[in-house]
mmCIF file of C-alpha atoms in Angstrom:
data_model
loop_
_atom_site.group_PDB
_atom_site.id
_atom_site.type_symbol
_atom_site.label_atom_id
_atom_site.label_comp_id
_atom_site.label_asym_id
_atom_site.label_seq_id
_atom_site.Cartn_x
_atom_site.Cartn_y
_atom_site.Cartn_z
ATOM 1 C CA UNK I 1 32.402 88.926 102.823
ATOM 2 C CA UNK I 2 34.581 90.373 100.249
ATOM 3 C CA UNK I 3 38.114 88.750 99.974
ATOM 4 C CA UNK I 4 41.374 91.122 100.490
ATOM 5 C CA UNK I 5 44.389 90.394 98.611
ATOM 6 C CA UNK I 6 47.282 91.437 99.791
ATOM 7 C CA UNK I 7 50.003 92.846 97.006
ATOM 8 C CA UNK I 8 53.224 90.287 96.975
ATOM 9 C CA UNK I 9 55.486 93.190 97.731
ATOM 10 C CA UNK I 10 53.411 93.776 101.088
ATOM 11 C CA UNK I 11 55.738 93.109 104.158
ATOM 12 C CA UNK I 12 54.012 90.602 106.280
ATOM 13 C CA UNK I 13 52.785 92.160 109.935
ATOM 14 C CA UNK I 14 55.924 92.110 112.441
ATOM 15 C CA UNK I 15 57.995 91.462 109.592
ATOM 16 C CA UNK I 16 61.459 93.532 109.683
ATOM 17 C CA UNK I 17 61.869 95.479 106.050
ATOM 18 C CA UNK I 18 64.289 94.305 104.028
ATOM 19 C CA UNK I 19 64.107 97.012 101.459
ATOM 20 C CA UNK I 20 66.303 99.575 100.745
ATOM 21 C CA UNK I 21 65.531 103.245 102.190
ATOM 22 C CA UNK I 22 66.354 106.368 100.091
ATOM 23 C CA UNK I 23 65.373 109.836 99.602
ATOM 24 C CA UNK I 24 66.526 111.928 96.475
ATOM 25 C CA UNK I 25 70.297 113.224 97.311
ATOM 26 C CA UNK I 26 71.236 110.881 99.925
ATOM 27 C CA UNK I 27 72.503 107.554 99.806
ATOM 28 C CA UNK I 28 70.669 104.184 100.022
ATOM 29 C CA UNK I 29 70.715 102.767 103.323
ATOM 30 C CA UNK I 30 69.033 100.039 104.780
ATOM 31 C CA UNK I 31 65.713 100.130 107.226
ATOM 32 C CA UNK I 32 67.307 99.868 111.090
ATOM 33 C CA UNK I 33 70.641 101.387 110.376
ATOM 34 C CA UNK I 34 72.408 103.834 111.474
ATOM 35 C CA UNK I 35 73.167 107.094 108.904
ATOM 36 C CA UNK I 36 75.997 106.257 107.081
ATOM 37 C CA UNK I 37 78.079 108.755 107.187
ATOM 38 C CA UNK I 38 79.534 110.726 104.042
ATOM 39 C CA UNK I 39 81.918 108.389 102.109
ATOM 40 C CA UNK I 40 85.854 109.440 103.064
ATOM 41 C CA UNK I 41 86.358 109.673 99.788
ATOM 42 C CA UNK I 42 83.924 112.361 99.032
ATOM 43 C CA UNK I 43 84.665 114.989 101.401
ATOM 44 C CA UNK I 44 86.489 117.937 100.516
ATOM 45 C CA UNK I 45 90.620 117.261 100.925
ATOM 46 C CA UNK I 46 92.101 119.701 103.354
ATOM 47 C CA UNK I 47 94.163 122.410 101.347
ATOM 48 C CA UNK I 48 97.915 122.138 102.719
ATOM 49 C CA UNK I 49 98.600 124.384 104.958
ATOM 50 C CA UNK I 50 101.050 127.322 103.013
ATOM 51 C CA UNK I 51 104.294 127.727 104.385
ATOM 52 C CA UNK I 52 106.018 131.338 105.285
ATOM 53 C CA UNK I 53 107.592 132.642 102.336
ATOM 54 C CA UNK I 54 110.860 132.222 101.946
ATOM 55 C CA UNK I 55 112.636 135.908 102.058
ATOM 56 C CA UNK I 56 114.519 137.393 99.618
ATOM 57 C CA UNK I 57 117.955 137.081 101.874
ATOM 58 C CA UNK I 58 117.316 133.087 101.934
ATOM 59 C CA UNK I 59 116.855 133.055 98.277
ATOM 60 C CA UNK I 60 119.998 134.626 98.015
ATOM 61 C CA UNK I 61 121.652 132.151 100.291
ATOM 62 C CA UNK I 62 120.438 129.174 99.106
ATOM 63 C CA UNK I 63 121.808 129.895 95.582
ATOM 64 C CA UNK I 64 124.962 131.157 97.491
ATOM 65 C CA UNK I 65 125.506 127.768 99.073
ATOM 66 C CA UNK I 66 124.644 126.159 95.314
ATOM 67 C CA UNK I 67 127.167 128.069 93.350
ATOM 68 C CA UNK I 68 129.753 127.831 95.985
ATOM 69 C CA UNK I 69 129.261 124.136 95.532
ATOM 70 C CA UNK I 70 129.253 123.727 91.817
ATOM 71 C CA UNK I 71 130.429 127.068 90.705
ATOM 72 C CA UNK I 72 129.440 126.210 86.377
ATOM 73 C CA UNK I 73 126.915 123.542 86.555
ATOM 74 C CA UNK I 74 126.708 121.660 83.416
ATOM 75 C CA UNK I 75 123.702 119.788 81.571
ATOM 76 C CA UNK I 76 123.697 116.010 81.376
ATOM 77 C CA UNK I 77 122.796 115.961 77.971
ATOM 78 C CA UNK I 78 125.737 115.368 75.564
ATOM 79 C CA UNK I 79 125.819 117.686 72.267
ATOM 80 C CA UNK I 80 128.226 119.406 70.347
ATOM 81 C CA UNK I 81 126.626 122.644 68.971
ATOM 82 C CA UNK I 82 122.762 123.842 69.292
ATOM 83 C CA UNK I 83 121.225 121.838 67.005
ATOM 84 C CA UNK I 84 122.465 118.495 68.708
ATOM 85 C CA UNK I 85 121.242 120.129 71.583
ATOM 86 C CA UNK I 86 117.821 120.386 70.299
ATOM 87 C CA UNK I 87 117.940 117.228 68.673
ATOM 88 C CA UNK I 88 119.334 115.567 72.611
ATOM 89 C CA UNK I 89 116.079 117.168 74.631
ATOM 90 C CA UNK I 90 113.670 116.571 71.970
ATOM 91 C CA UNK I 91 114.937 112.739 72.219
ATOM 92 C CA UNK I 92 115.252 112.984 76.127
ATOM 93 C CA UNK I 93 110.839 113.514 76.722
ATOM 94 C CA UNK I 94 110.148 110.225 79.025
ATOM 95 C CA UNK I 95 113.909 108.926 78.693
ATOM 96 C CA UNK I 96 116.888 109.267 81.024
ATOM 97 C CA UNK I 97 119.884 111.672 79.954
ATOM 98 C CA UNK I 98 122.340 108.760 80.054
ATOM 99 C CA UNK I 99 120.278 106.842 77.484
ATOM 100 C CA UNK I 100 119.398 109.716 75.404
ATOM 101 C CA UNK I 101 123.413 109.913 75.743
ATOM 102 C CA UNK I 102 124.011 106.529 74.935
ATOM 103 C CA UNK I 103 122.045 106.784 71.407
ATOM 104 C CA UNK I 104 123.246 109.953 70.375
ATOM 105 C CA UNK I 105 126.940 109.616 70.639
ATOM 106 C CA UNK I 106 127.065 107.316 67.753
ATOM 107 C CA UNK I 107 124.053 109.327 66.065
ATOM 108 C CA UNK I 108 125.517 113.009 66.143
ATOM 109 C CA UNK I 109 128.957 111.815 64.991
ATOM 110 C CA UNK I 110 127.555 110.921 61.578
ATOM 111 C CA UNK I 111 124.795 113.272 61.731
ATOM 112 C CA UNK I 112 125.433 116.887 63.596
ATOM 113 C CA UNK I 113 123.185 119.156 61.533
ATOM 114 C CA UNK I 114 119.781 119.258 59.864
ATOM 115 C CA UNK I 115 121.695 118.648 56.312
ATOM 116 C CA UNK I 116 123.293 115.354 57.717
ATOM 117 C CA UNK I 117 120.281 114.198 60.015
ATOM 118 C CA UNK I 118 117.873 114.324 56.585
ATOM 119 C CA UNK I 119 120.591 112.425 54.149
ATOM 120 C CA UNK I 120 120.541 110.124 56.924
ATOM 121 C CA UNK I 121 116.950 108.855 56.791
ATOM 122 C CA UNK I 122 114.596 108.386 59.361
ATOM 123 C CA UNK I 123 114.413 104.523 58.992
ATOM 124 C CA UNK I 124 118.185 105.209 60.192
ATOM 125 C CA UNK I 125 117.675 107.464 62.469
ATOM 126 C CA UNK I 126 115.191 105.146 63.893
ATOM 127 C CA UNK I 127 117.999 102.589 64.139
ATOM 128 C CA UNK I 128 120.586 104.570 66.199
ATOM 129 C CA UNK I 129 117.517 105.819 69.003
ATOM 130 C CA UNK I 130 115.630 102.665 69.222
ATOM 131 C CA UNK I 131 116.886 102.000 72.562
ATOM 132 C CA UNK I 132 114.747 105.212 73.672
ATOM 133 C CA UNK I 133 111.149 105.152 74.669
ATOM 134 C CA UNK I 134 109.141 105.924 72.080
ATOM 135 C CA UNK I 135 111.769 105.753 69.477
ATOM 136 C CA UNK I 136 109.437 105.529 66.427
ATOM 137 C CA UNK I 137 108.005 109.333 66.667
ATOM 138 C CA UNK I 138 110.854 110.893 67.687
ATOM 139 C CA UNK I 139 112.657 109.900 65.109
ATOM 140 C CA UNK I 140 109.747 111.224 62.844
ATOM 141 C CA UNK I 141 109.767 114.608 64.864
ATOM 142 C CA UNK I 142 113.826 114.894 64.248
ATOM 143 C CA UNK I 143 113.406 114.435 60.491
ATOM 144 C CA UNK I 144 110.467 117.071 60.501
ATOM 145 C CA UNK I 145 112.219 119.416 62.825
ATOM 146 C CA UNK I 146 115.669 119.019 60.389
ATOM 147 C CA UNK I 147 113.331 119.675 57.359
ATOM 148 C CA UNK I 148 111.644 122.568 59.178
ATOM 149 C CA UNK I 149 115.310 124.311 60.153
ATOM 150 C CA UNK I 150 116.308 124.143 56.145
ATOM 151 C CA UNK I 151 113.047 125.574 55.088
ATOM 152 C CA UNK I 152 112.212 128.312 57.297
ATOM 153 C CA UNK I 153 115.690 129.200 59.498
ATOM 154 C CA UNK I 154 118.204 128.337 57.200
ATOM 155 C CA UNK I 155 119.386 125.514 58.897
ATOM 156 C CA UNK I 156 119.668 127.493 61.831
ATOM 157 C CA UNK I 157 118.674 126.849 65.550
ATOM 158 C CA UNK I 158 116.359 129.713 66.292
ATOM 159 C CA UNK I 159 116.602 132.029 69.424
ATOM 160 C CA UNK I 160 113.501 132.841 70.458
ATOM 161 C CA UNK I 161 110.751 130.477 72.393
ATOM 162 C CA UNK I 162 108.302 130.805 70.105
ATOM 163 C CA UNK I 163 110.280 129.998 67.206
ATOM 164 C CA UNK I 164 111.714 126.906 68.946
ATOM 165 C CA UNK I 165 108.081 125.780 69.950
ATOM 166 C CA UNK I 166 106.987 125.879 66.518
ATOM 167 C CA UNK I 167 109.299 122.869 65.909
ATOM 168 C CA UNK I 168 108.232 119.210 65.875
ATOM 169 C CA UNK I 169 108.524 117.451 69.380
ATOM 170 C CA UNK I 170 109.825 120.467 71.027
ATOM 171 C CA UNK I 171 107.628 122.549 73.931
ATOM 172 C CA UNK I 172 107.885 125.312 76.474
ATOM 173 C CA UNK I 173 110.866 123.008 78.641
ATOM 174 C CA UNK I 174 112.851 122.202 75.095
ATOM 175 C CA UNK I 175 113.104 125.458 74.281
ATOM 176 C CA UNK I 176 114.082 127.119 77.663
ATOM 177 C CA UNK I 177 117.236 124.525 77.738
ATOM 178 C CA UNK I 178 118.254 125.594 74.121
ATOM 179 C CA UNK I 179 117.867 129.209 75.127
ATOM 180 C CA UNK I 180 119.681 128.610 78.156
ATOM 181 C CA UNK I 181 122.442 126.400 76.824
ATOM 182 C CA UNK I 182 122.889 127.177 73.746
ATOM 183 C CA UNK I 183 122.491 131.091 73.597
ATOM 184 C CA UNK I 184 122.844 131.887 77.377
ATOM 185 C CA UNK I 185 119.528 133.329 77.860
ATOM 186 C CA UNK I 186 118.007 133.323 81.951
ATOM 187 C CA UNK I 187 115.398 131.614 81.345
ATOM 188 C CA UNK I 188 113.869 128.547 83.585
ATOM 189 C CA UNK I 189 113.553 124.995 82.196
ATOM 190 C CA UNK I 190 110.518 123.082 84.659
ATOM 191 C CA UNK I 191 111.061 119.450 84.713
ATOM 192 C CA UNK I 192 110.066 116.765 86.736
ATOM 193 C CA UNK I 193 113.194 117.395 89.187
ATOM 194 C CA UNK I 194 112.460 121.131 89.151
ATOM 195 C CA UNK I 195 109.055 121.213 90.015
ATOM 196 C CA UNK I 196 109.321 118.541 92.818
ATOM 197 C CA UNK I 197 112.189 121.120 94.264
ATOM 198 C CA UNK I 198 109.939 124.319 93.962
ATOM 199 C CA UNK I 199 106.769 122.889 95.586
ATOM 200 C CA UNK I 200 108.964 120.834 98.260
ATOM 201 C CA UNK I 201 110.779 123.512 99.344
ATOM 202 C CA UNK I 202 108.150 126.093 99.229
ATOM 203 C CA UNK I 203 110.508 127.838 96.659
ATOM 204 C CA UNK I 204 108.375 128.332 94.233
ATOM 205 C CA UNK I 205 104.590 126.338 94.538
ATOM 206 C CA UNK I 206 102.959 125.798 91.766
ATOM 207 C CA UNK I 207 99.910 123.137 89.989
ATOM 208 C CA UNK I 208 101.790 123.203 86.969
ATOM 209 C CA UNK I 209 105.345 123.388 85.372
ATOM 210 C CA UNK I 210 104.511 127.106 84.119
ATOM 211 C CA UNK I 211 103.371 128.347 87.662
ATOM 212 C CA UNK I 212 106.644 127.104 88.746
ATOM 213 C CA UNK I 213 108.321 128.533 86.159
ATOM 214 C CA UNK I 214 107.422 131.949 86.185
ATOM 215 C CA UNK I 215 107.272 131.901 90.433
ATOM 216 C CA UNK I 216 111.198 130.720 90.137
ATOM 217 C CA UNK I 217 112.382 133.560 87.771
ATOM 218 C CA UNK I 218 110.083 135.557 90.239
ATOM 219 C CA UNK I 219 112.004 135.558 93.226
ATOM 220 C CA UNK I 220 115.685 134.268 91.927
ATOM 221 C CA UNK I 221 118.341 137.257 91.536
ATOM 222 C CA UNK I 222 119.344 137.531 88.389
ATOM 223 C CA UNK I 223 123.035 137.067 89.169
ATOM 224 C CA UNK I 224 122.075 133.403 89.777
ATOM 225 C CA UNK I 225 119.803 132.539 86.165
ATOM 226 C CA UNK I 226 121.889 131.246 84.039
ATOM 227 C CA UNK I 227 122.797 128.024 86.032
ATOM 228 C CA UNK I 228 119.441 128.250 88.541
ATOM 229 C CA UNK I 229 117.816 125.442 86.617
ATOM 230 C CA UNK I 230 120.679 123.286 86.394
ATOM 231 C CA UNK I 231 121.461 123.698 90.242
ATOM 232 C CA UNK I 232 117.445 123.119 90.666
ATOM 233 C CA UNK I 233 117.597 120.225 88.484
ATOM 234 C CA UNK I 234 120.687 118.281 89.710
ATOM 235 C CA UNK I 235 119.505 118.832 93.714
ATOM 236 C CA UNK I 236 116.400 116.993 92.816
ATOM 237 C CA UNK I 237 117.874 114.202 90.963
ATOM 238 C CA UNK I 238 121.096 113.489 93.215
ATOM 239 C CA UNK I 239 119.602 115.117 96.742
ATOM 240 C CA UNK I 240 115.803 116.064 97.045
ATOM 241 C CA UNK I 241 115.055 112.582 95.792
ATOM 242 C CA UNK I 242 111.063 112.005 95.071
ATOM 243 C CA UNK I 243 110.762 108.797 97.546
ATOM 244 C CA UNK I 244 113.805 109.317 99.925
ATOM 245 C CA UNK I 245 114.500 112.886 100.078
ATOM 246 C CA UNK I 246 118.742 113.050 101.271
ATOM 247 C CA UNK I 247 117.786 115.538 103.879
ATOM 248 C CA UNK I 248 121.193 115.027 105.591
ATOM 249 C CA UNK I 249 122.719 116.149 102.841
ATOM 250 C CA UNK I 250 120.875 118.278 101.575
ATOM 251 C CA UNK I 251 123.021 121.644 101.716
ATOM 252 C CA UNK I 252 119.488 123.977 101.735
ATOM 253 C CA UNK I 253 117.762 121.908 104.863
ATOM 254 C CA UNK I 254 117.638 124.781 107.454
ATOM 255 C CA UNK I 255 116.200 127.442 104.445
ATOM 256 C CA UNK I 256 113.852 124.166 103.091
ATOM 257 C CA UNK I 257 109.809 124.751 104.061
ATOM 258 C CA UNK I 258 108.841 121.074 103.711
ATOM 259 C CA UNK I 259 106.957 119.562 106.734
ATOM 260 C CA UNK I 260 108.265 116.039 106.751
ATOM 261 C CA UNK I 261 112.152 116.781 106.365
ATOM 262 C CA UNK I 262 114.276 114.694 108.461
ATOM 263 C CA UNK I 263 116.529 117.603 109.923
#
């Protein structure tokens, strides 16, 4: 009688399988349990839910009840003519306004314009910001903007966004605060206080700083540009806080969309 062997990976008879059970597409599951179900992770996040509009009368309120409050909003950032400016929010990218301030007072009162900045010397320059994140390249970036406003703008800030942009270490958000500061234009500067304030409120939603931007100069009158981002910008760093909102305070609560206010 011919002799069967049995393969080693043959389960024994009555023996439970151990294995693991799997068919193309679906997870690996073992013999005797239940379906898994999908992984949390891996369903499809529910969109928020979008909040009414706000209407044009609220709008108009809401920057009512900001100007009434702080009729000429000023920026944070200390400078004494445009290129200071420039020089200030170029330095202020990951850094605090009061510690951009604290380096630059002693910096802009030997070195206020792109002749001065470029006798100093970037290993100086360097000394007087080194208390500012990432001190090293922005130094660099001031020397080669200073260089870059002899050469091509005769040591002049520009005035248009482009222009500005072209300059090393400054962007979109640099150049709307020049335009707006220095040369009164309406334009909107998005930072991280700013677009925290336009989703929260339903103001403005956006994914990025630009959708923000350009849904804020959207829907604000223009009788309110020229200080909108500053009132934007202070509410979210003294009011619309990003862990504990001051709803209490908060002088736009009944107009404000957000779910989870505490008014």
């Amino acid at each position: 009688m011919a002799k069967i062997i049995r393969s080693k990976s043959a389960a024994k008879p009555g023996a439970k399988k151990a294995g693991i059970l799997s068919s193309p597409g679906e997870p690996a599951k073992r013999a005797g349990e239940p379906k898994a179900s999908k992984p949390e992770a891996s369903k499809p996040k529910p969109k928020p839910s979008k909040s009414k509009a706000w209407t044009p009368a609220e709008i108009h309120e809401a920057f009512s009840r900001f100007r009434k409050a702080n009729p000429e909003p000023k920026g944070e950032l200390e400078h004494l003519n445009p290129y200071t400016l420039l020089v200030a929010v170029v330095l202020s990218a990951q850094a605090t306004d009061a510690g951009v301030n604290k380096a630059t007072r002693a910096l802009f009162a030997v070195a206020d314009t792109p002749e001065k900045m470029l006798e100093l010397g970037e290993e100086k320059v360097r000394e007087y910001i080194k208390t500012i994140g990432l001190y090293r390249n922005k130094a660099k970036n001031v020397i080669a903007l200073s260089e870059k406003l002899i050469a091509e703008f005769g040591g002049e800030v520009p005035r248009t966004r482009a222009e500005i942009e072209s300059l090393p270490g400054a962007g979109r958000k640099t150049a709307n605060v020049v335009l707006n500061m220095a040369y009164g234009e309406h334009t909107m500067a998005v930072d991280t206080h700013v677009f925290r304030v336009g989703n929260r409120t339903g103001l403005a939603p956006g994914n990025t700083p630009l959708e923000v931007e350009l849904g804020l100069e959207k829907v604000i009158p223009s009788e309110f540009m020229l200080h909108a981002h500053h009132w934007l910008i202070l509410h979210g760093r003294y009011t619309c806080l990003a862990r504990k909102p001051r709803c209490e305070v908060c002088l736009i609560n009944d107009l404000c969309r957000w779910p989870e206010k505490t008014v």
